[in-house]
Short mmCIF file of N, CA and C in Angstrom, two decimals:
data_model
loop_
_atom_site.label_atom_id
_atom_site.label_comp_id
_atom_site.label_asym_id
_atom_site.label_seq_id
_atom_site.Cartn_x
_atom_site.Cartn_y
_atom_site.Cartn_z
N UNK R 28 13.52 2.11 -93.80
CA UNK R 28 13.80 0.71 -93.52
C UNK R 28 12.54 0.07 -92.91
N UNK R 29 12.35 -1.14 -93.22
CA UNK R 29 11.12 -1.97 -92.97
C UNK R 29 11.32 -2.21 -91.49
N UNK R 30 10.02 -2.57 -90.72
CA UNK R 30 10.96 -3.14 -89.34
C UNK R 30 10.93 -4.60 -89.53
N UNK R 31 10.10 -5.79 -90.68
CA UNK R 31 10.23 -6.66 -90.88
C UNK R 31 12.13 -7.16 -91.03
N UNK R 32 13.03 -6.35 -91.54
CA UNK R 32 14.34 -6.89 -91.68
C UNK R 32 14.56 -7.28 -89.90
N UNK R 33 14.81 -6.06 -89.15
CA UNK R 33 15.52 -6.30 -87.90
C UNK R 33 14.57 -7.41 -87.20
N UNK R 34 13.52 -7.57 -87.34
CA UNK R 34 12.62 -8.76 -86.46
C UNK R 34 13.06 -9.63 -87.26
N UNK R 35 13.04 -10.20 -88.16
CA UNK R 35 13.42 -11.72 -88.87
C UNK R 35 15.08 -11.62 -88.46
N UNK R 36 15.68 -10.63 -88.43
CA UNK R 36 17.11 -11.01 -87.93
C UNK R 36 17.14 -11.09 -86.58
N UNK R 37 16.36 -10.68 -85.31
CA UNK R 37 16.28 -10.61 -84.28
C UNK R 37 15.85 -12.10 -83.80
N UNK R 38 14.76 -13.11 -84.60
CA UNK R 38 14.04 -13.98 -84.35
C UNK R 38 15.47 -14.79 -84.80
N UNK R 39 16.13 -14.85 -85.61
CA UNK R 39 17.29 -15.91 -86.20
C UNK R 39 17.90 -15.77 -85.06
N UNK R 40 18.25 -14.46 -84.43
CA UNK R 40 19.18 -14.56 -83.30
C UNK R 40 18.63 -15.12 -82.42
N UNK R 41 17.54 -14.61 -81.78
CA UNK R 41 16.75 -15.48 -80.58
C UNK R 41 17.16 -17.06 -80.07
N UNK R 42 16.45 -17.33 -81.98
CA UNK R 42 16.15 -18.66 -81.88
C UNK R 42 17.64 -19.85 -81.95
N UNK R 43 18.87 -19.24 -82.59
CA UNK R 43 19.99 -19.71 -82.47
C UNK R 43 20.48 -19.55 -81.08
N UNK R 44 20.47 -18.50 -80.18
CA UNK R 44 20.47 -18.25 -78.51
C UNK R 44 19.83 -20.10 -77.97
N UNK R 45 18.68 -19.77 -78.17
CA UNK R 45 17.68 -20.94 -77.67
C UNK R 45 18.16 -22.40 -77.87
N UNK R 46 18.62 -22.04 -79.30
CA UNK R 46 19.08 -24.07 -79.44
C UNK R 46 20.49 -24.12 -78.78
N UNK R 47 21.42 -22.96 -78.81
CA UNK R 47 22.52 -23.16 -77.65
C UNK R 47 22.34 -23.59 -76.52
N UNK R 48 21.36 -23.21 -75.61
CA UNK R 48 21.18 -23.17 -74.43
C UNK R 48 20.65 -24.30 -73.77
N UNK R 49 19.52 -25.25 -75.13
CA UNK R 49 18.80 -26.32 -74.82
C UNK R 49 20.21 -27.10 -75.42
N UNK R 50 20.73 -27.26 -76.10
CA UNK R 50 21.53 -28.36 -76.60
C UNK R 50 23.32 -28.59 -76.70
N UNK R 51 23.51 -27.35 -75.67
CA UNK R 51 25.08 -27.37 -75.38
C UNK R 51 25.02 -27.78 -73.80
N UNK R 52 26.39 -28.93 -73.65
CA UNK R 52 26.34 -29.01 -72.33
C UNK R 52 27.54 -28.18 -71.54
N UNK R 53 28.44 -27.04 -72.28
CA UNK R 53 29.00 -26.76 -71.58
C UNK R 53 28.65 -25.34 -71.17
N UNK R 54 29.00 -25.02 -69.57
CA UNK R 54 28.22 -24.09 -68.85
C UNK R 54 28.63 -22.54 -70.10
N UNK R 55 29.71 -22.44 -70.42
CA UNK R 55 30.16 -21.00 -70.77
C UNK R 55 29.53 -21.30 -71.84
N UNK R 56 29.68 -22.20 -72.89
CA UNK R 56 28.65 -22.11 -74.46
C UNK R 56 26.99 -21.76 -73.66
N UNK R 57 26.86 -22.10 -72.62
CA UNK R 57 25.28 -21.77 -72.17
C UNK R 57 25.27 -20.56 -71.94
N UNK R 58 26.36 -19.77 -71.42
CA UNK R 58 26.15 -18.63 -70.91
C UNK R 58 26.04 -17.75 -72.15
N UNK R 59 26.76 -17.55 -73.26
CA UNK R 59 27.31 -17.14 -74.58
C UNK R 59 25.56 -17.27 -75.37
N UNK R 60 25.22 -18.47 -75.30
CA UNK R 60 24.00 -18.25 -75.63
C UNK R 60 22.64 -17.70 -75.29
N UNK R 61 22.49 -17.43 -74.18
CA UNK R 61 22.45 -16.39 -73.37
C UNK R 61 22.39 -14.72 -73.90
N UNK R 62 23.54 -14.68 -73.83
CA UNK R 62 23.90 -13.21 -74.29
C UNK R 62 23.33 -12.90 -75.75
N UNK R 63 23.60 -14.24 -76.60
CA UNK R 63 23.01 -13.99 -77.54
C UNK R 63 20.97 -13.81 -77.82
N UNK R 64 20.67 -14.26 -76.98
CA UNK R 64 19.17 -13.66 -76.83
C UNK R 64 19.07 -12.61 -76.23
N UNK R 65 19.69 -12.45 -75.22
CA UNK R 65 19.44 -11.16 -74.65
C UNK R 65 20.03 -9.86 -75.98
N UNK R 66 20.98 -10.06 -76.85
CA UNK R 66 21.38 -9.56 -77.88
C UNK R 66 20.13 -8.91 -78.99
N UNK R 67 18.98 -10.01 -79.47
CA UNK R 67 18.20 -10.42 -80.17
C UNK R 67 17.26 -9.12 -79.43
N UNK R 68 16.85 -9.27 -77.89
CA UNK R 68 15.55 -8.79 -77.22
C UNK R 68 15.98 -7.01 -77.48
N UNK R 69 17.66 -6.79 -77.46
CA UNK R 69 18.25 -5.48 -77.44
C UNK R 69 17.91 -5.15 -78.65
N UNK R 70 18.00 -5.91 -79.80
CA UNK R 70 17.75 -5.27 -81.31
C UNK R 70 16.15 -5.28 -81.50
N UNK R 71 15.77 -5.68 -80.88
CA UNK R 71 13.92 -5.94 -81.23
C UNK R 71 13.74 -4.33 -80.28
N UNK R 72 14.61 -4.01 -79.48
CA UNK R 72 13.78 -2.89 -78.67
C UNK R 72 14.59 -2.02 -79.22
N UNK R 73 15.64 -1.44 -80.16
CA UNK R 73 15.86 0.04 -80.51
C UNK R 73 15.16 -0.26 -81.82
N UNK R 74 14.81 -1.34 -83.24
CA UNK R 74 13.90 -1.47 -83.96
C UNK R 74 12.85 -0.88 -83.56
N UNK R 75 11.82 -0.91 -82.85
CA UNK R 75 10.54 -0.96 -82.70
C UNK R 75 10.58 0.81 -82.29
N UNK R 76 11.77 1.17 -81.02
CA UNK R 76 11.32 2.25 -80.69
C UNK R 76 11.88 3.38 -81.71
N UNK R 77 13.07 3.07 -83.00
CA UNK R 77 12.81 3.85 -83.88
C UNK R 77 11.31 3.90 -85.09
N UNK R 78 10.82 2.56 -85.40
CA UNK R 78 9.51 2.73 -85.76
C UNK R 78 8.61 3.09 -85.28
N UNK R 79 8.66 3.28 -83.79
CA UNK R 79 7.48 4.01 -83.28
C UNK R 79 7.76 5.80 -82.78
N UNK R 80 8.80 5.93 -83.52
CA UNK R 80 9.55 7.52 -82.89
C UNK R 80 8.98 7.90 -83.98
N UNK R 81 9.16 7.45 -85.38
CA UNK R 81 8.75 7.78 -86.33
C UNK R 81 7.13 8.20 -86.68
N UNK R 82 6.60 7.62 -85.83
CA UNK R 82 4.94 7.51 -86.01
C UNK R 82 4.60 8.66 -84.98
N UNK R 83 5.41 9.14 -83.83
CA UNK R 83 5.13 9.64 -82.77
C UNK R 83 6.00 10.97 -82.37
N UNK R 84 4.96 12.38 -82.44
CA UNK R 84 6.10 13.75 -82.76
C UNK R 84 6.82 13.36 -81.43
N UNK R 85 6.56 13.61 -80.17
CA UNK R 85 7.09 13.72 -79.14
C UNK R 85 7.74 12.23 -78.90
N UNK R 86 9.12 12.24 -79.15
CA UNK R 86 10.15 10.60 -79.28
C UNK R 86 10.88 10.67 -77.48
N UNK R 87 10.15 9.95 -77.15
CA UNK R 87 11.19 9.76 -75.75
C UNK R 87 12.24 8.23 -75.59
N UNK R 88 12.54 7.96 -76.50
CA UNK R 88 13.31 7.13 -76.59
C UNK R 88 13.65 5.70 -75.59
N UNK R 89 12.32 5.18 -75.63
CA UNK R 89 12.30 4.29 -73.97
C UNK R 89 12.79 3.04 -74.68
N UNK R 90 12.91 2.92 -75.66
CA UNK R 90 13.46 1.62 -76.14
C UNK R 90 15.07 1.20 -76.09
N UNK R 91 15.85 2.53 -76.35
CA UNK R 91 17.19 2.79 -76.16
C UNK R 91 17.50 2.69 -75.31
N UNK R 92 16.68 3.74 -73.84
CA UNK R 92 16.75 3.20 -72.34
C UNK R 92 16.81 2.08 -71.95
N UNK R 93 15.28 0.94 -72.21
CA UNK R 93 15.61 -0.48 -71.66
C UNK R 93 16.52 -1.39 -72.36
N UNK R 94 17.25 -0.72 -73.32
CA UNK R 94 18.36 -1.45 -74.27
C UNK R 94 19.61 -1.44 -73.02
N UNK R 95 19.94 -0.39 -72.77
CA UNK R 95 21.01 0.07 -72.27
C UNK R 95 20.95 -0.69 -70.60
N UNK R 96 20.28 -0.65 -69.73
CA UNK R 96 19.53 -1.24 -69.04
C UNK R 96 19.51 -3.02 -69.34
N UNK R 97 19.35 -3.37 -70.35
CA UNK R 97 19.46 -4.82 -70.82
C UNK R 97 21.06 -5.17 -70.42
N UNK R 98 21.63 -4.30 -71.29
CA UNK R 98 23.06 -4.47 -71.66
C UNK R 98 23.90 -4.21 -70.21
N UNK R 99 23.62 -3.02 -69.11
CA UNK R 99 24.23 -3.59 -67.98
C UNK R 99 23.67 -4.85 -66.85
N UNK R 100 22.53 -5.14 -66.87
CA UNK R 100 22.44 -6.51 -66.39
C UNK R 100 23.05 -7.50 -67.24
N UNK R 101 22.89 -7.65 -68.55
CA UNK R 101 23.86 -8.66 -69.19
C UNK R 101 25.20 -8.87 -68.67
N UNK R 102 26.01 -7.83 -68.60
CA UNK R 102 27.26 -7.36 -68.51
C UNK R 102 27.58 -8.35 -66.76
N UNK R 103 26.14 -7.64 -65.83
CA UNK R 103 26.87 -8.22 -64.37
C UNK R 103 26.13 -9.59 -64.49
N UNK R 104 25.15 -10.34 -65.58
CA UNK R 104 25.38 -11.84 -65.44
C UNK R 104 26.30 -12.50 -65.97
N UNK R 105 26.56 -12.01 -66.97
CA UNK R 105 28.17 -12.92 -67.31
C UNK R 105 29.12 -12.38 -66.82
N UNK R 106 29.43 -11.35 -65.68
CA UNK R 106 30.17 -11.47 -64.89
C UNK R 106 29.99 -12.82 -63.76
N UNK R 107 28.98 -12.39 -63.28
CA UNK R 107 28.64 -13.12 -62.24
C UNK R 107 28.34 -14.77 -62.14
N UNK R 108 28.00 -15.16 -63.56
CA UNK R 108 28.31 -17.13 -64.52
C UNK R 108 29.09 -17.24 -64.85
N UNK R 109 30.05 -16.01 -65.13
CA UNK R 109 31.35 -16.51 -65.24
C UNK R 109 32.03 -17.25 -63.84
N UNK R 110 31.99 -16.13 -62.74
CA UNK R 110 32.47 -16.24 -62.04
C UNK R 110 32.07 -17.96 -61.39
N UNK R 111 31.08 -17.81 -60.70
CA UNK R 111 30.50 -19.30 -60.72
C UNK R 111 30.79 -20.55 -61.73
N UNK R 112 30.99 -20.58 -62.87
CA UNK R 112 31.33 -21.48 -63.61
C UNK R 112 32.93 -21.73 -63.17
N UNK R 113 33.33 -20.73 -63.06
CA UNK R 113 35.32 -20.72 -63.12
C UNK R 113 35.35 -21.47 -61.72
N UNK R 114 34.58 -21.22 -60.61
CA UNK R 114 34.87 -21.84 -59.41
C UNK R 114 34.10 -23.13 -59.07
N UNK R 115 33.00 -23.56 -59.58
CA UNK R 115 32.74 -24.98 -60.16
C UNK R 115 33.68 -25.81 -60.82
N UNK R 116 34.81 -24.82 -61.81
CA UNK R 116 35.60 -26.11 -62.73
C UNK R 116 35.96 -26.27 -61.72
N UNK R 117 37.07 -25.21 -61.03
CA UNK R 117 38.06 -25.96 -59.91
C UNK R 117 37.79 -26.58 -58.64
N UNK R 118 36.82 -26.74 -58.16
CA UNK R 118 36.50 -27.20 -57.40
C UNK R 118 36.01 -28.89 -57.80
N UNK R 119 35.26 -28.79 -59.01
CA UNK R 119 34.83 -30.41 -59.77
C UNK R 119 35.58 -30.95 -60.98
N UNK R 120 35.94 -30.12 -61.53
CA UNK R 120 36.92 -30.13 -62.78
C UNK R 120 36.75 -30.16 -63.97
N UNK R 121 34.91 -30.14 -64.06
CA UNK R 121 34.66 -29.87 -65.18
C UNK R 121 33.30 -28.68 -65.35
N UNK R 122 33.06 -28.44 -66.76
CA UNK R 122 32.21 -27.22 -66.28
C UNK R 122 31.16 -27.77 -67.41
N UNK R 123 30.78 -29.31 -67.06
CA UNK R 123 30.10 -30.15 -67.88
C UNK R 123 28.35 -30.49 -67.55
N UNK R 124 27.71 -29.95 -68.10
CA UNK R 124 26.28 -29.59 -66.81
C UNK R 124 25.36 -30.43 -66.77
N UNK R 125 25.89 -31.64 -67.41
CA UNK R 125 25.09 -32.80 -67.53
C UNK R 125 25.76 -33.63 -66.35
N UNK R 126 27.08 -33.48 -65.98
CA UNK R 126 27.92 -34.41 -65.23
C UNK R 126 27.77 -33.53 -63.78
N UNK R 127 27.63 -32.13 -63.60
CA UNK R 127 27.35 -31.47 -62.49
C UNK R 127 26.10 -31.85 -61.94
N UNK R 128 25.28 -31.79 -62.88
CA UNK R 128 23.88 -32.28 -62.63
C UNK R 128 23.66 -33.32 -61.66
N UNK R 129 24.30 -34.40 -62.74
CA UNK R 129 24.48 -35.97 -61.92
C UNK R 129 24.91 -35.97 -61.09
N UNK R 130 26.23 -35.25 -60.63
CA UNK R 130 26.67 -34.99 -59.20
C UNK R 130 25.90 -34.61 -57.96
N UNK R 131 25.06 -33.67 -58.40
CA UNK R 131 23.84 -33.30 -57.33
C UNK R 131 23.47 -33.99 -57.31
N UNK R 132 22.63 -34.84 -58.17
CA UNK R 132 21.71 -35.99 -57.87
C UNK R 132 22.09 -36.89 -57.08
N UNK R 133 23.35 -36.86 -56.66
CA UNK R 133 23.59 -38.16 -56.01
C UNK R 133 23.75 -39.63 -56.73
N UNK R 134 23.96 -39.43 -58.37
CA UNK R 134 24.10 -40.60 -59.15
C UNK R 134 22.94 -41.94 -58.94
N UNK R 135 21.90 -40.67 -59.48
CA UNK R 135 20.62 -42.17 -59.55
C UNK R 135 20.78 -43.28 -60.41
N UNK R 136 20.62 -44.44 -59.89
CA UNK R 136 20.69 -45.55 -61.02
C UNK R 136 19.37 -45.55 -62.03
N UNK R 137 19.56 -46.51 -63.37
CA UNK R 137 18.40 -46.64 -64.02
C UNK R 137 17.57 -47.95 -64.13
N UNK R 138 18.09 -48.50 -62.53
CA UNK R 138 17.67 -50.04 -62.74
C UNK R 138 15.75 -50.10 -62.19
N UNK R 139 15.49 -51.06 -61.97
CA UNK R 139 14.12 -51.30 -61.36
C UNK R 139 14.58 -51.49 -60.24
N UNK R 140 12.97 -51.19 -59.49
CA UNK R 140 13.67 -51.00 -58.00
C UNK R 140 13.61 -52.30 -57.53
N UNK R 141 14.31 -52.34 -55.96
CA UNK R 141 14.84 -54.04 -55.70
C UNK R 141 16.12 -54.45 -56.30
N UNK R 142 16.30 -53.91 -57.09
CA UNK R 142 17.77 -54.55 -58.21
C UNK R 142 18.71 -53.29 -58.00
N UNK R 143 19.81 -54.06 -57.83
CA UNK R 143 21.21 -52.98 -57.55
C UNK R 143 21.93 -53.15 -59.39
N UNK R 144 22.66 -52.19 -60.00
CA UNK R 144 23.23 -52.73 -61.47
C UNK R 144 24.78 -53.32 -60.71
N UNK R 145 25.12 -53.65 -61.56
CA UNK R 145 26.30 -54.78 -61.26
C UNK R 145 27.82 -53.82 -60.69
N UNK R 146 27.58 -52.87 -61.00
CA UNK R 146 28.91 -51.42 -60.55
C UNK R 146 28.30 -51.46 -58.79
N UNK R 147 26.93 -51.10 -58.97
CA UNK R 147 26.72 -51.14 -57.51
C UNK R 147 26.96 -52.02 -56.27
N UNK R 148 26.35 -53.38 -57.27
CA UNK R 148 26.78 -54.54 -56.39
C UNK R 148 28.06 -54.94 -55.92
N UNK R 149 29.04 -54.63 -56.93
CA UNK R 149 30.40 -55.16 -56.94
C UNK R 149 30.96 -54.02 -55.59
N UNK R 150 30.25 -52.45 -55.56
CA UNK R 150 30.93 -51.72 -54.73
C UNK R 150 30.79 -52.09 -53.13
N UNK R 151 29.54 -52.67 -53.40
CA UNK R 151 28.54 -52.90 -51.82
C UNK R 151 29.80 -54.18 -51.23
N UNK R 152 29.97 -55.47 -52.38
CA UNK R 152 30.73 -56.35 -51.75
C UNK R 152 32.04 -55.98 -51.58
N UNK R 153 32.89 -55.08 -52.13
CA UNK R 153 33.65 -54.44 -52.05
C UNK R 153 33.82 -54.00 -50.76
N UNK R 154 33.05 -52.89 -50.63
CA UNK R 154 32.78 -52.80 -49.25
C UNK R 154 32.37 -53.59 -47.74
N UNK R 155 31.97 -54.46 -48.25
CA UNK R 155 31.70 -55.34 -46.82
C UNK R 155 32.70 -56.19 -46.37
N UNK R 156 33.92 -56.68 -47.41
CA UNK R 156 35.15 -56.98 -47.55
C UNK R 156 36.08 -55.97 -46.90
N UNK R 157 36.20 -54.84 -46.77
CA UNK R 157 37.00 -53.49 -46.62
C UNK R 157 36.66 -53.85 -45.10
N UNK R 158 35.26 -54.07 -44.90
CA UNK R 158 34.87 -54.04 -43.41
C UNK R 158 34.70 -55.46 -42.59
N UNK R 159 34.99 -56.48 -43.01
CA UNK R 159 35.28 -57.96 -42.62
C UNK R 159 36.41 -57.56 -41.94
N UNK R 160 37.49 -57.29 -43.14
CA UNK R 160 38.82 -56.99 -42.87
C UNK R 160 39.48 -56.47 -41.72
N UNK R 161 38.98 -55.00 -41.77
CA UNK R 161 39.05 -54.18 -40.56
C UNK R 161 38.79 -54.49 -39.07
#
């Protein structure tokens, strides 16, 4: 077997991992994609270290090792994003990482500065009304 097959299938995987990760906003499709590169890096390393067992009398098999090794850190990060994601939904209610994001941020506006947008303004008078009142 060529090792050109498993690298062009390894690189499809990679690179499908990659556009998950840049272009899904939900946390578990991020994590999933994820796994799927780390998937890709696992097949690129028993590929290579059977093509190089082959070239080499004495085979110590270090590629299988850091495979295996890959695969239990994989195992305790999507334990461990799971876990974190599951207690983010319930706590915010969504596991939406564009809207978590914004949450940290503190909901920056996109106006010029000096200028409040009209949600803001309406809250400010809102508020100074709440506190006339009081």
């Amino acid at each position: 077997m060529h090792l050109a097959y498993p690298a062009v299938l390894s690189t499809l995987l990679f690179c499908t991992g990659l556009y998950g990760v840049l272009a899904r906003r939900n946390a578990i499709l991020v994590l999933m994609s994820v796994e799927l590169m780390l998937n890709a890096v696992n097949l690129n390393l028993v590929a290579f270290d059977v093509w190089l067992s082959r070239a080499a009398e004495e085979t110590l098999h270090s590629g299988q090792a850091l495979t295996l090794f890959t695969i239990a850190i994989a195992a305790a990060e999507i334990g461990i994003g799971l876990a974190i994601v599951l207690a983010v939904h319930r706590n915010r209610g969504t596991a939406d990482i564009d809207k978590l994001r914004d949450t940290a941020e503190g909901h920056e506006s996109d106006a010029p500065d000096g200028e409040a947008p009209a949600d803001e303004a309406a809250g400010e008078q809102a508020d100074e009304k709440a506190e006339a009142t009081a």
